[in-house]
XYZ file of N, CA, C and O in Angstrom:
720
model
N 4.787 -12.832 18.342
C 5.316 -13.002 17.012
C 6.126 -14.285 16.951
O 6.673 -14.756 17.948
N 6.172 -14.736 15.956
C 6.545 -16.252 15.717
C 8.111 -16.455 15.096
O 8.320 -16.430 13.884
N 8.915 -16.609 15.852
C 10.261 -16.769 15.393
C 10.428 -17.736 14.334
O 9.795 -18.776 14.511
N 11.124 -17.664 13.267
C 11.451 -18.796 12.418
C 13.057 -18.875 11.954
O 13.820 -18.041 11.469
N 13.206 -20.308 12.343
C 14.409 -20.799 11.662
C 15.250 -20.033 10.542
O 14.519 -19.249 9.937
N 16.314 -20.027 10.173
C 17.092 -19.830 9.133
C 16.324 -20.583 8.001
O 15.583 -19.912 7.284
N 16.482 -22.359 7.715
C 15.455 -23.118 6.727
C 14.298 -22.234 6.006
O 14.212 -21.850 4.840
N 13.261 -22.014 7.350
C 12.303 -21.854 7.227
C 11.961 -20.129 6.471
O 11.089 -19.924 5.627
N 12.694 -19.298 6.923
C 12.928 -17.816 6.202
C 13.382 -17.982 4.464
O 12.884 -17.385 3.510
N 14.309 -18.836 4.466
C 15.033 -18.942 3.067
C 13.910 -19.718 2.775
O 13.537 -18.912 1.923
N 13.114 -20.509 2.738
C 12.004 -20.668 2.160
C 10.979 -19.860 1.884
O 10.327 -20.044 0.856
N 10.702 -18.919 2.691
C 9.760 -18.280 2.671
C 10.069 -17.102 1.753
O 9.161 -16.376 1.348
N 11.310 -16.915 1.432
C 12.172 -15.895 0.889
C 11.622 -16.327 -0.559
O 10.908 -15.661 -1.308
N 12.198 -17.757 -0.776
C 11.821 -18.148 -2.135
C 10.777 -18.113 -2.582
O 10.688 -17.499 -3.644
N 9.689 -18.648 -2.093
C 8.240 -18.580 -2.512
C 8.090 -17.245 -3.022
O 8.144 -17.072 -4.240
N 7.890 -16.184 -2.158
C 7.565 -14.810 -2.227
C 8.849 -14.367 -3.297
O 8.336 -13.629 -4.138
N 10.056 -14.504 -3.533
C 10.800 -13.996 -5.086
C 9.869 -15.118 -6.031
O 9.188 -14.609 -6.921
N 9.826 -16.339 -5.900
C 9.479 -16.825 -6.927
C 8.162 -16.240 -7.529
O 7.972 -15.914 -8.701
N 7.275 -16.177 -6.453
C 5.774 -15.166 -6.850
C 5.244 -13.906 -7.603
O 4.334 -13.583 -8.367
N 6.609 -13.234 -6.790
C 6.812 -11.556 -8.073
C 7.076 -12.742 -9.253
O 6.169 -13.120 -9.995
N 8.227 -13.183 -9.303
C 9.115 -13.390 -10.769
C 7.830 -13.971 -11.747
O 7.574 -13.651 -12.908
N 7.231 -14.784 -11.001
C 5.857 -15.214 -11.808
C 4.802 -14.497 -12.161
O 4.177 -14.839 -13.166
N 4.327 -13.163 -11.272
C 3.378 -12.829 -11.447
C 3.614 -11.628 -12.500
O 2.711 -11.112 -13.159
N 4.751 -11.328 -12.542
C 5.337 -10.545 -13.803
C 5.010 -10.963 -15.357
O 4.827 -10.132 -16.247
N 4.962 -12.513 -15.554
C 4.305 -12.756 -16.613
C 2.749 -13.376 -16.948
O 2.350 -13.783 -18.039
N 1.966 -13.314 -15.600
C 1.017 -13.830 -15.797
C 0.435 -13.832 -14.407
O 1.071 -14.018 -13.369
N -1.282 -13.527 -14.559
C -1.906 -12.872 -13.204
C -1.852 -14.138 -12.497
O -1.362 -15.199 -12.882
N -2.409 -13.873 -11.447
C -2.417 -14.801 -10.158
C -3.338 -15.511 -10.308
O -2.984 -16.690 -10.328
N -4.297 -15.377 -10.417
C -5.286 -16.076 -10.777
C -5.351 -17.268 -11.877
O -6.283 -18.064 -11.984
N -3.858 -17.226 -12.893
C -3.868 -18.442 -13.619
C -2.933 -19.214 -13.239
O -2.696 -20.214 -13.916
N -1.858 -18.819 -11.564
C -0.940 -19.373 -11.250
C -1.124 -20.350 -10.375
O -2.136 -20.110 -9.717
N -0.287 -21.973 -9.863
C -0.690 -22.853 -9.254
C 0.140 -22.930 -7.984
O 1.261 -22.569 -8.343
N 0.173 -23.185 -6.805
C 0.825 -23.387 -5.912
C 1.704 -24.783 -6.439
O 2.866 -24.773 -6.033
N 1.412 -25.714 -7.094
C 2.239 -26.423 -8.101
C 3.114 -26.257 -9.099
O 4.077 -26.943 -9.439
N 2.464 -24.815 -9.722
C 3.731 -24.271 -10.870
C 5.076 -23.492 -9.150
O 6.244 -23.768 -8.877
N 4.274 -22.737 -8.614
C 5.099 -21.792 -8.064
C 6.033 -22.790 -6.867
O 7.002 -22.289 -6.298
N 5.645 -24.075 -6.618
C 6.838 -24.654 -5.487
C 7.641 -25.519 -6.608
O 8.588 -26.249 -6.315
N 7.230 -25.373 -7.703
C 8.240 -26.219 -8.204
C 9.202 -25.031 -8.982
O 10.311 -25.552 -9.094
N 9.231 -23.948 -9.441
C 10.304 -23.371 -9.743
C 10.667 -22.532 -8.169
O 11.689 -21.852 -8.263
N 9.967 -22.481 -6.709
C 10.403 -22.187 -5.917
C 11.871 -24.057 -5.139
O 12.567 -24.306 -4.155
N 11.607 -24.507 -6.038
C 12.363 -25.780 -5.840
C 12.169 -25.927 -4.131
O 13.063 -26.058 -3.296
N 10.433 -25.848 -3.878
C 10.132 -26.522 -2.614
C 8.992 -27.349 -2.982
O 8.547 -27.484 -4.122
N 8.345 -28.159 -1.385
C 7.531 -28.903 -1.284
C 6.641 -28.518 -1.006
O 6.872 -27.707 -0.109
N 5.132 -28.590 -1.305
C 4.142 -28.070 -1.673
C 3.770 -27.646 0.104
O 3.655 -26.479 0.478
N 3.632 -28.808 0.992
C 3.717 -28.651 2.174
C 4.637 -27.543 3.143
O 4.213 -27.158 4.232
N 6.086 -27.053 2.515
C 6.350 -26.046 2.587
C 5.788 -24.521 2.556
O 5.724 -23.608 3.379
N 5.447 -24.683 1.320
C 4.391 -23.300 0.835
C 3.204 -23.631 2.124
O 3.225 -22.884 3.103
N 2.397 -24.536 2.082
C 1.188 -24.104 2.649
C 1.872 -23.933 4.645
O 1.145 -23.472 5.525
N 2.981 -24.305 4.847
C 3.462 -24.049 6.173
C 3.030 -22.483 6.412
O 2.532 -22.137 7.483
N 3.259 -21.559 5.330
C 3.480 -20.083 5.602
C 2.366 -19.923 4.497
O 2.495 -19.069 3.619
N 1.572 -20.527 4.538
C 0.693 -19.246 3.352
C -0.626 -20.551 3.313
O -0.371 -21.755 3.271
N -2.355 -19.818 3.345
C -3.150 -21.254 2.979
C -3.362 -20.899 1.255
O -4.387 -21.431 0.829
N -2.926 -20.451 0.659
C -3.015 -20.394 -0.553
C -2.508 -19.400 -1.437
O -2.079 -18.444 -0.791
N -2.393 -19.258 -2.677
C -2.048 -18.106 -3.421
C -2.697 -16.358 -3.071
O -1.968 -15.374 -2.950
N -3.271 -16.357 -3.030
C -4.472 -15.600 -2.970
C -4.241 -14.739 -1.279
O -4.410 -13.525 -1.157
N -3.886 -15.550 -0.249
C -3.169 -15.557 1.124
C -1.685 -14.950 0.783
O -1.032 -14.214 1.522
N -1.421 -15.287 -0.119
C 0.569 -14.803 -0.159
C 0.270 -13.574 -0.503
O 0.452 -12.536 0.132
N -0.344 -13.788 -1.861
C -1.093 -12.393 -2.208
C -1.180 -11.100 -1.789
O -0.499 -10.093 -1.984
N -2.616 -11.459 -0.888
C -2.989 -10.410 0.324
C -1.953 -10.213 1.465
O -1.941 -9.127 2.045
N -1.051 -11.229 1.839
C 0.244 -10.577 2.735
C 1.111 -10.014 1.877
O 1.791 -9.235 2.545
N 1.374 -9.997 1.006
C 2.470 -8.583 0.203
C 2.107 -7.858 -0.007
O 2.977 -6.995 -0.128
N 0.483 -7.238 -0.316
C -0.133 -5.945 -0.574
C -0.466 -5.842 0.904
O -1.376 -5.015 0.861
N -0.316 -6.141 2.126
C -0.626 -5.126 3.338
C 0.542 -4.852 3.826
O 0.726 -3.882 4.562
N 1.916 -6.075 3.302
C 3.145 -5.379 3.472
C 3.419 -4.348 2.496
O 4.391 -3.672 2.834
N 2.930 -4.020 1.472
C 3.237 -3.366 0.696
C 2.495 -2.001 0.849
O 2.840 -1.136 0.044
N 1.549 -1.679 1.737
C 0.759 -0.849 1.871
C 1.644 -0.336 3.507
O 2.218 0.688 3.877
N 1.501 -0.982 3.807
C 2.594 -0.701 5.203
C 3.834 0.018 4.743
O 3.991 1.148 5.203
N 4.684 -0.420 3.965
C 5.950 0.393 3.751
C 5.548 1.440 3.126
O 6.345 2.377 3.125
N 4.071 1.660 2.324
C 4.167 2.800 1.700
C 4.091 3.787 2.480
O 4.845 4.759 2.448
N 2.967 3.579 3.413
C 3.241 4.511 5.131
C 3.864 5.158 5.691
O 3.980 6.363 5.916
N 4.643 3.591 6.127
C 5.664 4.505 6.837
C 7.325 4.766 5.992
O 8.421 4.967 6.516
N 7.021 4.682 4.799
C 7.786 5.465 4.014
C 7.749 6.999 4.185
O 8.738 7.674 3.900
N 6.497 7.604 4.696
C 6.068 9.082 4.346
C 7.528 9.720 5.308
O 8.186 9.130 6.165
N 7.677 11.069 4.788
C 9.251 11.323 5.393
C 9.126 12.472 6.693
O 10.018 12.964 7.384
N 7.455 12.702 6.721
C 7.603 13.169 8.527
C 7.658 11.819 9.577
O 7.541 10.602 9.437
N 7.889 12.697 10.632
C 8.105 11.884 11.455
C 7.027 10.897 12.031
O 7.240 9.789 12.523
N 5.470 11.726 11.812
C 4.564 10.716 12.083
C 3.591 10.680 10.852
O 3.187 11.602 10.143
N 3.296 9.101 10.811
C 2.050 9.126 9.456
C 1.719 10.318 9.167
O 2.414 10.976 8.394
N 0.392 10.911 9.836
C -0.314 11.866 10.108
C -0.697 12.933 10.982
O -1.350 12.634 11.982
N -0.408 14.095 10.776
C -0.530 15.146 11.905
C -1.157 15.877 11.762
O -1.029 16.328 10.623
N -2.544 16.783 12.824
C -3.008 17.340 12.527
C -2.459 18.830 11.943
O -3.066 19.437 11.061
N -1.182 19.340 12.591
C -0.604 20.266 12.473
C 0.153 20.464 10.714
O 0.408 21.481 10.069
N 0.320 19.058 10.409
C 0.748 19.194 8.755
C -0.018 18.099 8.174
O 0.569 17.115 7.725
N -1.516 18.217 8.148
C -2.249 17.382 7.248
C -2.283 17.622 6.052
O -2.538 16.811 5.162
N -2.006 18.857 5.921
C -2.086 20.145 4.115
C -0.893 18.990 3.548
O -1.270 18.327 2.582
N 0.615 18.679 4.112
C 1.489 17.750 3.923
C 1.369 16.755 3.200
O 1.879 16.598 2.091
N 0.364 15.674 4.058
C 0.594 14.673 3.976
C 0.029 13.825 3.119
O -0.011 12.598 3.213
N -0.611 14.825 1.884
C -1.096 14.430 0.391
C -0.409 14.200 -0.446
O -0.540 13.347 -1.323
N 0.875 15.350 -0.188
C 2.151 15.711 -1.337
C 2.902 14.977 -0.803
O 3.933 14.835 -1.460
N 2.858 14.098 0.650
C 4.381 13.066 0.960
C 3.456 11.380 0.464
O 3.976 10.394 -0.059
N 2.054 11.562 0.848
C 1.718 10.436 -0.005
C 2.243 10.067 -1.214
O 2.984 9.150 -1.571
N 1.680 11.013 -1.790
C 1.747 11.265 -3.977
C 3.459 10.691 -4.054
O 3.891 9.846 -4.838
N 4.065 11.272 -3.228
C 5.844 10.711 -3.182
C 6.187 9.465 -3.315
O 6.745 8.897 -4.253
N 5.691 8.945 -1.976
C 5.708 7.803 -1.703
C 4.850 6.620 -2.271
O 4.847 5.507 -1.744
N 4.104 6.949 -3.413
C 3.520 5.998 -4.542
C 4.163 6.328 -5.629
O 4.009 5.689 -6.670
N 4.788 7.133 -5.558
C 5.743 7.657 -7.216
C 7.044 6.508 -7.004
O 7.552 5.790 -7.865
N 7.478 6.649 -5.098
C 8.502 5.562 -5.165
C 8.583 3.920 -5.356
O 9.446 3.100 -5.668
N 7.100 3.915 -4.968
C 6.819 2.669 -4.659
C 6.257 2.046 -6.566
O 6.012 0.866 -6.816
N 6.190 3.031 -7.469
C 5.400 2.269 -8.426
C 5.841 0.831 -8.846
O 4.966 -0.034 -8.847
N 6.831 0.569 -9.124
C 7.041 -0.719 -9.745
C 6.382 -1.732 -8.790
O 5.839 -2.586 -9.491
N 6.249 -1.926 -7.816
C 5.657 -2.728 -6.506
C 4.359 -2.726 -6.689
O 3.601 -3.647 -6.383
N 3.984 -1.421 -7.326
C 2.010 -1.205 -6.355
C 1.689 -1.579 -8.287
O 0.476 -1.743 -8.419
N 2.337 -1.713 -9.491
C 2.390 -1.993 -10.717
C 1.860 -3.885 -10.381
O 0.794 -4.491 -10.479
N 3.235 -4.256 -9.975
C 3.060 -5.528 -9.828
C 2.649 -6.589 -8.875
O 2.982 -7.774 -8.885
N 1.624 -5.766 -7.790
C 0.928 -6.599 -6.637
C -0.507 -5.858 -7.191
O -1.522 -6.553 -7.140
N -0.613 -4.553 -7.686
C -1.668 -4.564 -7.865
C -2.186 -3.970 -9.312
O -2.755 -2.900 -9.528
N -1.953 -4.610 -9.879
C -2.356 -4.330 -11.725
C -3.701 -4.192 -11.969
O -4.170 -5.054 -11.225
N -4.492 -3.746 -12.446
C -5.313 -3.298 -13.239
C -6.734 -3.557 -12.949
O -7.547 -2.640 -13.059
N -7.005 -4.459 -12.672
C -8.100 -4.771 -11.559
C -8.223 -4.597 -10.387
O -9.348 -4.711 -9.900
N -7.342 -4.336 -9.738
C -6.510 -4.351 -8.081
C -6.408 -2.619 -7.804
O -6.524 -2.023 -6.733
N -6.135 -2.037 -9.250
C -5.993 -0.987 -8.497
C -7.306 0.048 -7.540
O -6.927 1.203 -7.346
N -8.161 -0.157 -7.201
C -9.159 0.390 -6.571
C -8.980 -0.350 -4.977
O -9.129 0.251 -3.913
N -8.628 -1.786 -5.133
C -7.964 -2.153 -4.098
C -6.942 -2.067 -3.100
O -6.679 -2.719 -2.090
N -6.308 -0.813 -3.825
C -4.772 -0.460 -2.778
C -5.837 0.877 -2.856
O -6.231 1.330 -1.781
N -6.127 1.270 -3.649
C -7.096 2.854 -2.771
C -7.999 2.721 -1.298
O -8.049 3.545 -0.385
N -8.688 1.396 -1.401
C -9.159 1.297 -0.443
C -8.394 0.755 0.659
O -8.750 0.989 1.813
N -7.435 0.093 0.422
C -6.290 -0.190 1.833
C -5.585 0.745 2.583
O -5.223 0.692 3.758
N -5.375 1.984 1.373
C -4.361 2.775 1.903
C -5.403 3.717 3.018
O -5.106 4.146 4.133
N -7.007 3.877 2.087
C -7.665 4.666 3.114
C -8.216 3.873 4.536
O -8.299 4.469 5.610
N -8.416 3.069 4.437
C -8.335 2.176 5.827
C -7.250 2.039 7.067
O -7.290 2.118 8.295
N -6.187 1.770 5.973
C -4.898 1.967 7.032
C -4.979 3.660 7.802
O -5.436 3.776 8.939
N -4.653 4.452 7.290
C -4.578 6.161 7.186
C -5.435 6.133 8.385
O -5.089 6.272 9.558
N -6.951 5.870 7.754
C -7.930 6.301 9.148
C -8.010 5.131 10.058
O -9.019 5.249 10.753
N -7.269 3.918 10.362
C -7.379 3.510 11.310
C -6.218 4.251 12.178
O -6.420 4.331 13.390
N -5.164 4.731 11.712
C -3.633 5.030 12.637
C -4.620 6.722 12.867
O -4.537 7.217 13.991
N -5.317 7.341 11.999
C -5.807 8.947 12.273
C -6.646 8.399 13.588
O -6.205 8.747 14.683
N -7.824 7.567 13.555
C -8.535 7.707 14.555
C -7.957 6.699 16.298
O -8.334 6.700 17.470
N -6.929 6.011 15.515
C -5.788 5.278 17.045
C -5.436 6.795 17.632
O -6.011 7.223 18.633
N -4.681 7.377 17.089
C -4.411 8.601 17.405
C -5.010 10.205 17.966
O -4.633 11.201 18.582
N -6.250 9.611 17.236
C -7.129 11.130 17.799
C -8.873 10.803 17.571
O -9.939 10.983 16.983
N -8.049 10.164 18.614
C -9.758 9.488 18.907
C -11.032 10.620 18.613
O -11.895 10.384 17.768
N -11.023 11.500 19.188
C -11.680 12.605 19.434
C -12.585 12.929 18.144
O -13.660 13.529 18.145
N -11.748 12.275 16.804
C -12.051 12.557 15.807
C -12.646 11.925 15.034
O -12.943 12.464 13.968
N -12.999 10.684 15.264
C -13.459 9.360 14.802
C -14.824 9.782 14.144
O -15.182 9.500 13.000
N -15.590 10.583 15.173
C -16.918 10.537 14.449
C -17.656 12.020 13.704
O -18.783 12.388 13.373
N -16.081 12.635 13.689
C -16.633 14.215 12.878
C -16.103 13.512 11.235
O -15.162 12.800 10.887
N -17.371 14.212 10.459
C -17.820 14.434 9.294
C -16.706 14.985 8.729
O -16.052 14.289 7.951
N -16.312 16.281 9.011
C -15.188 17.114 8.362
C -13.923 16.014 8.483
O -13.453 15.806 7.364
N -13.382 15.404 9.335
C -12.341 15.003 9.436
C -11.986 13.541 8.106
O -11.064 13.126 7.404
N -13.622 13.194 8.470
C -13.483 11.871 7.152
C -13.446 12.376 6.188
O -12.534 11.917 5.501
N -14.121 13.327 5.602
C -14.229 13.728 4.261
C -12.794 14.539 3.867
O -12.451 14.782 2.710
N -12.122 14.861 4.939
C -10.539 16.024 4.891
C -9.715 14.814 4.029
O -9.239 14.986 2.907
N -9.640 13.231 5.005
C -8.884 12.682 4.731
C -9.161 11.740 3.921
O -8.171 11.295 3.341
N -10.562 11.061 3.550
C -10.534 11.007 2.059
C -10.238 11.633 0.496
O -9.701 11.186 -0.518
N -10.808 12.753 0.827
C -9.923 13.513 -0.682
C -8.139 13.632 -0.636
O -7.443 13.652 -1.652
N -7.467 13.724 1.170
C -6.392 13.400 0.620
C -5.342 12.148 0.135
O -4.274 12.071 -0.473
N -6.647 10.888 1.006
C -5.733 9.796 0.253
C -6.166 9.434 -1.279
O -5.400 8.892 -2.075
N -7.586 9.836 -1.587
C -7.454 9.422 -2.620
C -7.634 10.478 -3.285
O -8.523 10.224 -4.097
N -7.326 11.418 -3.389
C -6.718 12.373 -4.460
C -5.042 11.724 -4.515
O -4.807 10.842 -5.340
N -4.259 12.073 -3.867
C -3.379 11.902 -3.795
C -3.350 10.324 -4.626
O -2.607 10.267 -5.605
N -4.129 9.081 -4.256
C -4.106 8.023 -5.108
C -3.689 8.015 -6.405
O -2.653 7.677 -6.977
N -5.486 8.785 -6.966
C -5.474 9.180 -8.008
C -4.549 9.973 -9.022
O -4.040 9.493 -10.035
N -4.385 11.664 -8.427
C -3.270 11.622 -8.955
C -2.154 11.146 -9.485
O -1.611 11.398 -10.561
N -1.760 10.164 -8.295
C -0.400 9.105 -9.288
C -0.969 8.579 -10.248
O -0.398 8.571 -11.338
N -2.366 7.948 -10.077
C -2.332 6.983 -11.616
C -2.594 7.868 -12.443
O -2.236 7.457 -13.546
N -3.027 8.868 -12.511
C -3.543 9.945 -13.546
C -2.678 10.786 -13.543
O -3.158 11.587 -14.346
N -1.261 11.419 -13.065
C -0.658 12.199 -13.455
C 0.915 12.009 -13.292
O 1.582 12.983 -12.943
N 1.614 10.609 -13.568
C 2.181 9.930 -13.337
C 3.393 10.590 -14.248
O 4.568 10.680 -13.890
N 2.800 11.060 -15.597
C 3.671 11.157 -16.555
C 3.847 12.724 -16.694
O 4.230 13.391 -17.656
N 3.393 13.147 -15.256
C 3.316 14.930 -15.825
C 4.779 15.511 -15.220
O 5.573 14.786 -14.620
N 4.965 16.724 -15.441
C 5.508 17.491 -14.567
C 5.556 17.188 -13.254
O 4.555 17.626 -12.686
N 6.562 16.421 -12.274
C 6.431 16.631 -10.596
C 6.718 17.607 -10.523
O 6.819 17.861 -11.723
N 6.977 18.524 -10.012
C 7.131 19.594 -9.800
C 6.078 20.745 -9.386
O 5.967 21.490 -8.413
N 5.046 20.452 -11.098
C 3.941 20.873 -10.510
C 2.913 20.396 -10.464
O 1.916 21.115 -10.526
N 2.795 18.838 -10.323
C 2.103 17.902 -9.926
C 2.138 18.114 -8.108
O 1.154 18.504 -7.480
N 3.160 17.847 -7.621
C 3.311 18.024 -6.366
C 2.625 19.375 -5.705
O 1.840 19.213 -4.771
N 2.947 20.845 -6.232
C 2.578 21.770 -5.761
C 1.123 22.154 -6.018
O 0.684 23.174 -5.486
N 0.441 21.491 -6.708
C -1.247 21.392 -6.762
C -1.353 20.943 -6.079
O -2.124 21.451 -5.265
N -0.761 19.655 -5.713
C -1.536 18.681 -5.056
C -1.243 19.640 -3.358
O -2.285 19.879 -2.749
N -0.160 20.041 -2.811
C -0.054 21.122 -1.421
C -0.650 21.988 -1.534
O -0.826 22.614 -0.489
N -1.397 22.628 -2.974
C -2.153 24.084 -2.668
C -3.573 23.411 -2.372
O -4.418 23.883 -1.611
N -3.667 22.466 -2.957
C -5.645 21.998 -2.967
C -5.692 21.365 -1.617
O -6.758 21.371 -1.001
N -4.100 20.551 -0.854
C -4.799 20.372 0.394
C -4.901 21.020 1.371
O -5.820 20.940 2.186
N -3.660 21.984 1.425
C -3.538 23.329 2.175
C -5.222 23.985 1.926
O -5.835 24.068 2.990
N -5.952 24.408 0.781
C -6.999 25.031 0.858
C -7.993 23.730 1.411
O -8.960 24.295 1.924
N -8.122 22.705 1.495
C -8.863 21.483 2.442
C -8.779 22.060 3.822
O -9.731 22.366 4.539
N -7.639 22.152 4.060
C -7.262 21.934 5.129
C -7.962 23.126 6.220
O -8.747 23.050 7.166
N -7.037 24.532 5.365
C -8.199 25.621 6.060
C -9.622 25.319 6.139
O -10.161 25.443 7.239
N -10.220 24.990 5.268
C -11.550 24.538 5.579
C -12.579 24.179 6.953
O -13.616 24.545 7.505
N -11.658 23.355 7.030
C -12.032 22.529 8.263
C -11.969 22.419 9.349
O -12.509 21.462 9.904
């Protein structure tokens, strides 16, 4: 891992505030590494030190941003086989906390794009972990419906009842779960 300077952090600090603050009024795709180092009051050569383009800054805040949603979850490990029924209803949590973030890295086009990160991440740390399991059928299909149910749900039931948003979402994976 690559140590960096004091300079070099407070730069990197800026770019990435200046990037939310920008992308809040307007997608990425119409933004310039020219608009963004000049209200980041750096040198263009700066920015590209830590990033080869917009699009690069981008994609490093949505895998940091997919990362904290993770290991945000409030057991002790990602995923366990012993509380997988769990770890739908600590997902669904942990995108309820994270919305303003997963709103503004990944808006409206994007969102099918953090569905598919989050299920990538999930089953790469499920199958680091239990190897054993990599190539059963039941196990992929267990933990697809719970990341992306659980996805889904947030965007589709965002405005309901938690309460008993949450406790559907533990009875349908609890009944997954026996299943399998």
């Amino acid at each position: 891992m690559k140590i960096m300077d004091k300079r070099a952090i407070k730069s990197k600090n800026a770019i990435i505030a200046t990037f939310l603050a920008l992308i809040k009024t307007k997608p990425v795709e119409r933004l310039t590494v020219k608009e963004l180092c000049e209200k980041a009051r750096i040198n263009k050569s700066t920015f590209y030190a830590h990033y080869h383009d917009l699009q690069d800054l981008s994609a490093q805040l949505e895998a940091e941003l997919v990362y904290e949603i993770l290991h945000s979850l409030p057991r002790n490990d990602l995923y366990s086989l012993k509380t997988s029924e769990l770890f739908a209803v600590d997902l669904y949590q942990a995108l309820i906390r994270y919305e303003p973030q997963i709103e503004l890295l990944f808006p409206n086009q994007k969102k099918e794009l953090l569905a598919s990160r989050l299920d990538r991440a999930v089953k790469t740390y499920v199958w680091n972990k239990y190897p054993h399991l990599r190539n059963r059928v039941e196990t992929e299909i267990l933990l697809t419906y719970q990341i992306q149910g659980a996805y889904y749900t947030f965007l589709n039931s965002r405005n309901e009842d938690q309460t008993i948003v949450q406790e559907v979402i533990g009875r349908i994976a609890r009944a997954l779960h026996t299943l399998y």
